[in-house]
Coordinates of C-alpha atoms in Angstrom, one line a residue:
A1 CA 96.0 13.9 199.3
L2 CA 96.1 10.1 200.1
C3 CA 92.8 9.5 198.3
Q4 CA 93.8 11.6 195.3
C5 CA 97.1 10.0 194.7
T6 CA 96.9 6.3 195.5
D7 CA 94.0 4.8 193.6
S8 CA 96.2 3.5 190.8
N9 CA 93.6 1.3 189.4
D10 CA 91.1 4.1 188.8
P11 CA 91.8 5.4 185.2
I12 CA 90.8 8.9 186.3
T13 CA 93.1 9.3 189.3
R14 CA 96.0 7.1 188.0
P15 CA 97.8 9.9 186.1
R16 CA 98.0 11.9 189.4
V17 CA 100.1 9.1 191.0
E18 CA 102.5 9.1 188.1
N19 CA 102.8 12.9 188.2
V20 CA 103.6 12.8 191.9
V21 CA 106.3 10.1 191.3
L22 CA 107.8 12.1 188.5
E23 CA 107.8 15.2 190.7
M24 CA 109.6 13.2 193.4
Q25 CA 112.3 12.3 190.9
D26 CA 113.0 15.9 189.9
P27 CA 116.7 16.6 190.4
K28 CA 116.1 20.1 191.9
T29 CA 112.9 19.9 193.9
G30 CA 112.4 16.1 194.3
V31 CA 113.6 13.6 196.9
K32 CA 117.3 13.7 197.5
S33 CA 119.1 10.7 195.9
Q34 CA 122.6 9.6 196.2
T35 CA 124.9 6.6 195.4
Q36 CA 124.8 4.1 198.2
R37 CA 126.8 1.0 198.9
L38 CA 124.8 -2.2 199.4
V39 CA 126.9 -5.1 200.7
I40 CA 129.7 -5.0 198.0
T41 CA 127.7 -3.3 195.2
T42 CA 127.3 0.4 194.6
I43 CA 123.6 1.3 193.9
P44 CA 123.0 4.7 192.1
H45 CA 120.1 7.0 192.8
A46 CA 119.1 5.4 196.1
I47 CA 116.8 7.3 198.5
T48 CA 115.9 6.8 202.2
G49 CA 112.5 6.2 203.8
E50 CA 112.8 9.3 206.0
D51 CA 113.5 11.5 203.0
I52 CA 110.5 10.2 201.2
V53 CA 108.2 10.8 204.2
A54 CA 109.6 14.4 204.7
W55 CA 109.1 15.2 201.0
I56 CA 105.5 14.0 200.9
A57 CA 104.7 15.8 204.2
N58 CA 106.1 19.0 202.9
R59 CA 104.6 18.7 199.4
F60 CA 101.0 18.0 200.5
K61 CA 101.1 19.9 203.9
I62 CA 100.2 16.8 205.9
D63 CA 101.6 15.2 209.1
A64 CA 104.3 12.5 209.1
A65 CA 101.8 9.6 209.8
E66 CA 99.7 10.4 206.8
A67 CA 102.8 11.0 204.7
R68 CA 104.1 7.6 205.7
A69 CA 100.7 6.0 204.8
M70 CA 100.8 7.6 201.4
G71 CA 104.4 6.4 200.9
T72 CA 103.5 2.9 201.9
M73 CA 100.7 2.9 199.3
M74 CA 103.2 3.9 196.6
V75 CA 105.5 1.1 197.7
A76 CA 102.6 -1.4 197.8
F77 CA 101.5 -0.4 194.2
G78 CA 105.1 -0.8 193.0
Y79 CA 106.1 2.8 192.2
I80 CA 108.8 2.7 194.8
Y81 CA 110.6 -0.5 195.9
P82 CA 112.8 -1.5 198.9
L83 CA 116.4 -2.5 198.3
Q84 CA 116.8 -4.5 201.5
D85 CA 113.6 -6.1 202.7
H86 CA 111.9 -7.2 199.4
K87 CA 109.0 -9.0 200.9
R88 CA 107.7 -6.2 203.1
L89 CA 106.0 -3.6 200.9
I90 CA 105.9 -0.9 203.4
L91 CA 107.7 2.5 203.8
K92 CA 110.0 2.7 206.9
P93 CA 110.6 6.3 208.1
D94 CA 114.3 5.6 208.7
T95 CA 117.5 5.2 206.8
S96 CA 116.2 2.1 204.9
L97 CA 117.1 2.3 201.2
Y98 CA 114.6 2.5 198.4
R99 CA 114.6 3.3 194.6
F100 CA 112.0 4.6 192.2
Q101 CA 110.6 1.8 189.9
T102 CA 111.2 2.2 186.2
P103 CA 108.1 3.4 184.4
Y104 CA 108.1 0.1 182.4
F105 CA 106.9 -1.7 185.5
W106 CA 104.3 0.9 186.7
P107 CA 100.8 -0.4 187.1
A108 CA 99.6 2.3 184.6
Q109 CA 101.2 0.2 181.8
Q110 CA 98.4 -2.3 182.4
W111 CA 100.5 -5.3 181.3
L112 CA 98.6 -8.5 181.6
V113 CA 100.4 -10.5 184.3
E114 CA 101.0 -13.7 182.3
D115 CA 101.9 -17.0 184.0
T116 CA 104.4 -17.6 181.1
D117 CA 106.3 -14.4 182.1
Y118 CA 106.3 -15.4 185.7
A119 CA 107.5 -18.9 184.8
I120 CA 110.4 -17.3 182.8
Y121 CA 111.3 -15.1 185.8
L122 CA 111.3 -18.0 188.2
A123 CA 113.3 -20.2 185.8
K124 CA 115.9 -17.3 185.5
R125 CA 116.1 -17.0 189.3
N126 CA 116.5 -20.8 189.5
I127 CA 119.5 -20.6 187.2
R128 CA 121.0 -17.7 189.0
K129 CA 120.5 -19.1 192.5
K130 CA 121.4 -22.7 191.3
G131 CA 118.2 -24.2 192.5
M132 CA 118.1 -22.4 195.8
L133 CA 114.7 -20.6 195.5
E134 CA 112.7 -19.5 198.4
L135 CA 110.1 -22.0 199.6
Y136 CA 107.0 -20.2 198.2
E137 CA 108.9 -19.6 194.9
Q138 CA 109.8 -23.2 194.7
E139 CA 106.2 -24.3 195.1
Q140 CA 105.0 -21.9 192.5
Y141 CA 107.8 -23.0 190.2
N142 CA 106.7 -26.6 190.5
N143 CA 103.1 -25.8 189.9
L144 CA 103.9 -23.8 186.8
Y145 CA 106.0 -26.6 185.5
K146 CA 103.1 -29.0 186.1
W147 CA 100.6 -26.9 184.2
M148 CA 102.9 -25.5 181.5
N149 CA 104.9 -28.7 180.8
H150 CA 104.0 -28.5 177.1
K151 CA 106.0 -25.3 176.6
W152 CA 108.6 -25.6 179.3
D153 CA 111.5 -25.9 176.9
F154 CA 110.7 -22.5 175.4
I155 CA 110.4 -21.0 178.9
V156 CA 113.9 -22.3 179.9
M157 CA 115.4 -21.1 176.6
Q158 CA 114.0 -17.6 177.2
A159 CA 115.2 -17.6 180.8
K160 CA 118.7 -18.7 179.7
E161 CA 118.8 -16.0 177.0
Q162 CA 117.7 -13.3 179.5
Y163 CA 120.3 -14.6 182.0
R164 CA 123.1 -14.3 179.4
A165 CA 121.9 -10.8 178.4
G166 CA 121.9 -9.8 182.1
K167 CA 125.5 -10.9 182.5
E168 CA 126.6 -8.6 179.8
R169 CA 125.5 -5.6 181.9
K170 CA 127.7 -3.9 184.5
K171 CA 127.2 -5.2 187.9
P172 CA 125.4 -2.2 189.4
D173 CA 123.0 -2.1 186.4
R174 CA 122.4 -5.8 186.8
V175 CA 121.7 -5.6 190.5
V176 CA 119.3 -2.6 189.9
F177 CA 117.4 -4.5 187.2
D178 CA 117.1 -7.6 189.3
C179 CA 115.7 -5.6 192.2
Q180 CA 113.2 -3.9 189.8
E181 CA 112.0 -7.2 188.4
R182 CA 111.8 -8.8 191.8
A183 CA 109.8 -5.9 193.1
Y184 CA 107.4 -6.1 190.2
W185 CA 106.7 -9.8 190.9
V186 CA 106.4 -9.3 194.7
V187 CA 103.6 -6.8 193.9
H188 CA 101.8 -9.0 191.3
R189 CA 102.6 -12.4 192.8
P190 CA 103.0 -11.7 196.5
P191 CA 104.2 -14.4 199.0
P192 CA 101.6 -16.4 200.9
G193 CA 100.1 -14.4 203.8
T194 CA 100.7 -11.1 202.0
V195 CA 97.7 -9.2 200.8
S196 CA 98.2 -7.8 197.3
A197 CA 97.6 -4.1 196.7
M198 CA 96.7 -4.8 193.1
D199 CA 92.9 -5.2 192.9
Y200 CA 92.0 -6.3 189.3
G201 CA 88.3 -6.7 189.9
H202 CA 86.6 -8.8 187.2
D203 CA 89.8 -8.9 185.2
R204 CA 91.6 -11.0 187.7
M205 CA 91.1 -14.7 187.1
V206 CA 93.3 -16.2 189.9
D207 CA 94.2 -14.8 193.3
P208 CA 97.8 -15.9 194.0
N209 CA 97.2 -15.7 197.8
M210 CA 94.3 -18.1 197.7
E211 CA 94.7 -21.9 197.6
E212 CA 93.0 -23.5 194.6
K213 CA 89.6 -25.0 195.4
K214 CA 89.3 -28.8 195.0
T215 CA 86.7 -28.7 192.2
P216 CA 85.9 -31.5 189.8
D217 CA 87.9 -29.6 187.2
Y218 CA 90.9 -29.6 189.5
Y219 CA 90.9 -33.3 189.9
R220 CA 90.3 -33.8 186.2
R221 CA 93.5 -31.9 185.4
I222 CA 95.4 -33.9 188.0
I223 CA 94.2 -37.2 186.5
M224 CA 95.1 -35.9 183.0
F225 CA 98.6 -34.9 184.1
T226 CA 99.1 -38.3 185.8
Q227 CA 98.0 -40.2 182.8
Q228 CA 100.4 -38.2 180.6
C229 CA 103.2 -39.1 183.0
I230 CA 102.4 -42.8 182.9
M231 CA 102.2 -42.8 179.2
R232 CA 105.5 -41.0 178.7
P233 CA 107.9 -43.3 177.0
R234 CA 110.7 -44.8 179.1
V235 CA 113.9 -46.4 177.7
K236 CA 116.4 -48.7 179.1
S237 CA 119.7 -47.2 180.4
S238 CA 121.6 -49.3 177.7
V239 CA 119.5 -47.6 175.0
S240 CA 120.0 -44.1 176.3
I241 CA 123.8 -44.7 176.8
G242 CA 123.9 -46.0 173.2
A243 CA 122.2 -42.8 172.0
L244 CA 124.7 -40.7 174.0
I245 CA 127.6 -42.6 172.5
K246 CA 126.2 -42.1 169.0
Y247 CA 125.7 -38.4 169.6
T248 CA 129.3 -38.0 170.9
T249 CA 130.7 -39.9 168.0
T250 CA 128.8 -37.8 165.5
Y251 CA 129.7 -34.4 167.0
K252 CA 133.2 -35.2 168.4
E253 CA 135.1 -34.0 165.3
H254 CA 133.1 -30.8 165.3
D255 CA 134.0 -29.8 168.8
P256 CA 137.2 -27.6 168.8
F257 CA 138.1 -28.8 172.4
L258 CA 137.7 -32.5 171.8
H259 CA 139.2 -32.6 168.3
T260 CA 141.8 -30.7 166.4
C261 CA 140.3 -27.7 164.6
F262 CA 141.7 -26.4 161.3
P263 CA 143.6 -24.3 160.4
S264 CA 144.7 -24.0 164.1
S265 CA 143.2 -23.6 167.5
P266 CA 142.9 -19.9 168.3
W267 CA 143.1 -20.7 172.1
I268 CA 146.6 -22.1 171.6
T269 CA 148.1 -20.2 168.7
D270 CA 146.3 -16.8 169.1
D271 CA 145.5 -16.9 165.4
V272 CA 141.9 -15.9 164.6
T273 CA 141.6 -17.6 161.2
Y274 CA 139.4 -20.3 162.7
W275 CA 136.9 -17.7 163.9
T276 CA 137.0 -15.7 160.7
L277 CA 136.2 -18.9 158.6
N278 CA 133.3 -19.7 160.9
M279 CA 131.7 -16.2 161.1
P280 CA 127.8 -16.4 161.1
N281 CA 127.3 -15.0 157.6
V282 CA 130.6 -15.9 155.9
E283 CA 130.4 -16.2 152.1
T284 CA 132.1 -19.6 151.7
P285 CA 131.7 -22.0 154.6
T286 CA 134.0 -24.8 155.6
K287 CA 133.4 -28.4 154.7
M288 CA 133.0 -29.3 158.4
R289 CA 130.3 -26.7 158.7
V290 CA 128.4 -27.9 155.7
E291 CA 128.7 -31.5 156.9
R292 CA 127.0 -30.4 160.2
W293 CA 123.9 -29.2 158.2
T294 CA 123.3 -32.9 157.2
F295 CA 123.0 -34.0 160.9
S296 CA 119.5 -32.6 161.4
F297 CA 117.1 -30.0 160.2
G298 CA 117.6 -28.1 163.5
E299 CA 121.4 -27.8 162.9
L300 CA 120.7 -26.3 159.5
L301 CA 118.3 -23.7 160.9
M302 CA 120.6 -22.8 163.9
D303 CA 123.4 -21.8 161.5
P304 CA 122.8 -18.4 159.9
R305 CA 124.8 -19.4 156.8
G306 CA 123.0 -22.7 156.5
R307 CA 119.6 -20.9 156.8
A308 CA 120.6 -18.5 154.0
D309 CA 121.5 -21.5 151.8
F310 CA 118.2 -23.1 152.6
R311 CA 116.4 -19.8 151.9
L312 CA 117.9 -19.7 148.4
F313 CA 116.7 -23.3 147.8
L314 CA 113.1 -22.5 148.9
K315 CA 113.1 -19.4 146.8
K316 CA 113.8 -21.5 143.7
E317 CA 111.0 -23.8 144.7
F318 CA 108.6 -20.8 145.3
S319 CA 108.1 -21.7 148.9
G320 CA 110.3 -19.1 150.7
E321 CA 107.3 -17.9 152.7
N322 CA 107.6 -21.0 155.0
L323 CA 111.0 -20.1 156.2
A324 CA 110.1 -16.4 156.4
F325 CA 107.2 -17.2 158.6
W326 CA 109.3 -19.4 160.9
E327 CA 111.9 -16.6 161.2
A328 CA 109.2 -14.0 162.0
C329 CA 107.9 -16.3 164.8
E330 CA 111.4 -16.6 166.2
D331 CA 111.7 -12.8 166.1
L332 CA 108.4 -12.5 168.0
K333 CA 109.6 -14.9 170.7
W334 CA 112.9 -13.2 171.3
G335 CA 112.1 -9.6 170.4
A336 CA 111.3 -6.6 172.6
A337 CA 108.0 -6.8 174.6
E338 CA 106.8 -3.3 173.5
T339 CA 106.7 -4.3 169.8
M340 CA 105.2 -7.8 170.5
K341 CA 101.6 -6.9 169.7
E342 CA 102.5 -5.0 166.5
K343 CA 104.7 -7.8 165.3
A344 CA 102.0 -10.4 165.9
Q345 CA 99.5 -8.4 163.9
Q346 CA 102.0 -7.8 161.1
I347 CA 102.8 -11.6 160.9
Y348 CA 99.0 -12.3 160.7
K349 CA 98.5 -9.8 157.8
T350 CA 101.6 -11.0 155.9
F351 CA 101.2 -14.8 156.2
L352 CA 97.9 -15.9 157.6
A353 CA 95.1 -13.5 156.6
R354 CA 92.9 -14.1 153.5
G355 CA 94.7 -12.7 150.5
A356 CA 98.0 -12.2 152.4
P357 CA 100.9 -11.4 150.2
R358 CA 102.9 -14.4 151.5
W359 CA 100.2 -16.7 152.5
I360 CA 101.2 -20.0 154.1
N361 CA 99.2 -23.3 154.0
I362 CA 98.2 -24.6 157.4
D363 CA 95.3 -26.8 158.5
G364 CA 92.0 -25.3 159.7
K365 CA 92.4 -26.5 163.3
T366 CA 95.8 -24.8 163.7
M367 CA 94.5 -21.7 162.0
D368 CA 91.6 -21.5 164.5
I369 CA 93.9 -21.9 167.5
T370 CA 96.2 -19.1 166.1
V371 CA 93.4 -16.7 165.3
K372 CA 91.9 -17.1 168.8
G373 CA 95.2 -16.5 170.4
L374 CA 95.9 -13.3 168.4
A375 CA 93.0 -11.7 170.3
H376 CA 95.4 -11.5 173.2
P377 CA 98.9 -11.8 171.6
H378 CA 101.9 -13.0 173.6
R379 CA 105.3 -14.4 172.7
Y380 CA 104.1 -17.9 172.1
V381 CA 100.8 -17.2 170.4
L382 CA 102.1 -18.5 167.0
D383 CA 103.7 -21.7 168.4
A384 CA 101.1 -24.1 166.9
A385 CA 101.4 -22.6 163.4
Q386 CA 105.2 -22.4 163.7
T387 CA 105.5 -26.0 164.7
H388 CA 103.2 -27.0 161.8
I389 CA 105.4 -25.1 159.3
Y390 CA 108.6 -26.4 160.9
M391 CA 107.5 -30.1 160.6
L392 CA 106.4 -29.4 157.0
M393 CA 109.8 -28.1 156.0
K394 CA 111.6 -30.9 158.0
K395 CA 109.6 -33.7 156.3
D396 CA 109.3 -32.3 152.9
S397 CA 111.8 -29.5 152.0
Y398 CA 114.8 -30.6 154.0
G399 CA 115.2 -34.0 152.3
R400 CA 114.9 -32.4 148.8
Y401 CA 117.4 -29.6 149.8
L402 CA 120.1 -32.2 150.7
K403 CA 119.7 -33.7 147.2
S404 CA 119.4 -30.3 145.4
P405 CA 122.0 -28.6 143.2
V406 CA 122.0 -25.7 145.7
F407 CA 123.4 -27.8 148.5
K408 CA 125.7 -29.8 146.2
E409 CA 127.2 -26.5 144.8
T410 CA 127.7 -25.2 148.4
Q411 CA 129.3 -28.5 149.3
K412 CA 131.6 -28.3 146.3
K413 CA 132.7 -24.7 147.0
A414 CA 133.2 -25.3 150.7
V415 CA 136.8 -24.9 151.9
A416 CA 139.0 -27.3 153.8
P417 CA 141.7 -25.1 155.4
E418 CA 145.2 -26.4 155.6
P419 CA 146.7 -26.8 159.1
H420 CA 149.0 -24.0 160.3
R421 CA 152.5 -24.9 161.3
F422 CA 153.7 -22.0 163.5
T423 CA 157.2 -21.7 164.8
E424 CA 157.9 -20.6 168.4
T425 CA 158.8 -17.1 167.1
Q426 CA 155.5 -16.8 165.2
L427 CA 153.5 -17.9 168.2
E428 CA 155.2 -15.2 170.3
Q429 CA 154.3 -12.6 167.6
N430 CA 150.7 -13.9 167.5
A431 CA 150.5 -13.4 171.3
K432 CA 151.8 -9.8 171.0
R433 CA 149.1 -9.0 168.3
R434 CA 146.3 -10.4 170.5
R435 CA 143.3 -8.1 170.7
P436 CA 140.1 -8.4 172.7
S437 CA 137.3 -10.1 170.9
L438 CA 134.2 -8.2 169.7
S439 CA 131.4 -7.7 172.2
P440 CA 128.4 -10.0 171.7
I441 CA 126.3 -6.8 171.5
I442 CA 128.4 -5.5 168.5
L443 CA 128.1 -8.9 166.8
R444 CA 124.3 -8.9 167.3
Q445 CA 124.2 -5.4 165.8
Q446 CA 126.2 -6.6 162.8
E447 CA 123.8 -9.5 162.3
E448 CA 120.9 -7.1 162.4
E449 CA 122.6 -4.9 159.8
Q450 CA 123.1 -8.0 157.6
K451 CA 119.4 -8.9 157.9
A452 CA 118.5 -5.4 157.0
K453 CA 120.7 -5.5 153.9
L454 CA 119.2 -8.8 152.8
A455 CA 115.7 -7.5 153.3
A456 CA 116.5 -4.4 151.3
S457 CA 118.0 -6.4 148.4
G458 CA 115.1 -8.8 148.3
P459 CA 112.0 -8.6 146.0
V460 CA 109.6 -5.7 146.8
D461 CA 106.1 -6.7 147.7
I462 CA 103.9 -4.1 145.9
T463 CA 100.9 -4.9 148.1
Q464 CA 102.7 -3.9 151.2
V465 CA 104.0 -0.7 149.5
M466 CA 100.5 0.3 148.4
S467 CA 99.0 -0.4 151.9
K468 CA 101.7 1.8 153.5
L469 CA 100.9 4.6 151.0
E470 CA 97.2 4.3 151.7
R471 CA 97.8 4.5 155.5
K472 CA 99.9 7.6 155.0
Q473 CA 97.2 9.3 152.9
K474 CA 94.5 8.5 155.6
N475 CA 96.7 10.0 158.3

């Protein structure tokens, strides 16, 4: 039974492991699960080690020692994870608590264990723990920062976004997901001194338990990294303080906590007009909002309303594919992992392939880097091409947009709300009418609906329609 059910890297026997785990989760005939209290958090569907051993022994008609060995192998491969002792991937035949791993993290999914994903995970833990990582995690965090310094800003952004999304969950769900994710990385990036159960054979390039050999290539990378650090520009403190003062002076009037906001501060008067006027896709923006678009190209793209205005300008110049490609790359970065490969291929067919319906103009070197990366797509596979298009729009299109009739018309129509002058009675009435604000999830859904409406109202690409019809006919 042990040989038949634990070789999770053999494609022939792997389904048997999943079948056993699914059978163990059956509500009627599986392992008994119940809600358990862990410190101050309630964990649903927790199981004990002794129940797992008893179920395996009864199911396969084997003794307790062999059942325990089989359960330990399931824990080592990541199908079951401990809730209390995360580092020790063994099954204790007592009242120790365990949970079944979500199928998304099963070894059968054959996800490539990317250093980028591990860096995002460590960055997120670093944010949550406020820098108090375990010693081996801190070492790996520093090493990843050293080798992936060129994309560390994106890693931190992704980690912050995942951290914010996690805080929107209920506390038990958040704790369960944190345990699932931690168990996955303990299996695939085990602590020093722990032998990994995952044997990748020729596919594995780096053994996380082995120290890197001091080869000439190793020292070459150290020298290159040191040279980059030496060549990194330094500025005097007076210059950096001057830049900070300039930034504060520029943005001070646009901060509702540092400056009076019009028509009134919703935190003081309980009037939501300020938020209504500054909705993401409002039809007529305020003058302050339009003024902010002139600060930098990044400010324009971060504002959904500003981006819509810029899209209209590019459409009139017949170069709307540049912004569409940039937005598609952003969607690839922040989208769901299961659709990542499909999105990357769709972006290539739409914008980069020969004869693409919305072909973009990038240099040959960037194209070569992008095409090679698409052989094994990941979230940042299009970074080089996206940066090229971003700089092209920033240096060329952005300046012409600020001088264009489109921007001047928006600037002309922008509203400057008059300040509210509430009496004490009106303030009391506003407080009584106070309602909870919309959930960020609902706001995100509304934004997606707006995007879908814009896409539906846009011009139809006949080549895409014909290709879809051809695929349906073939199927």
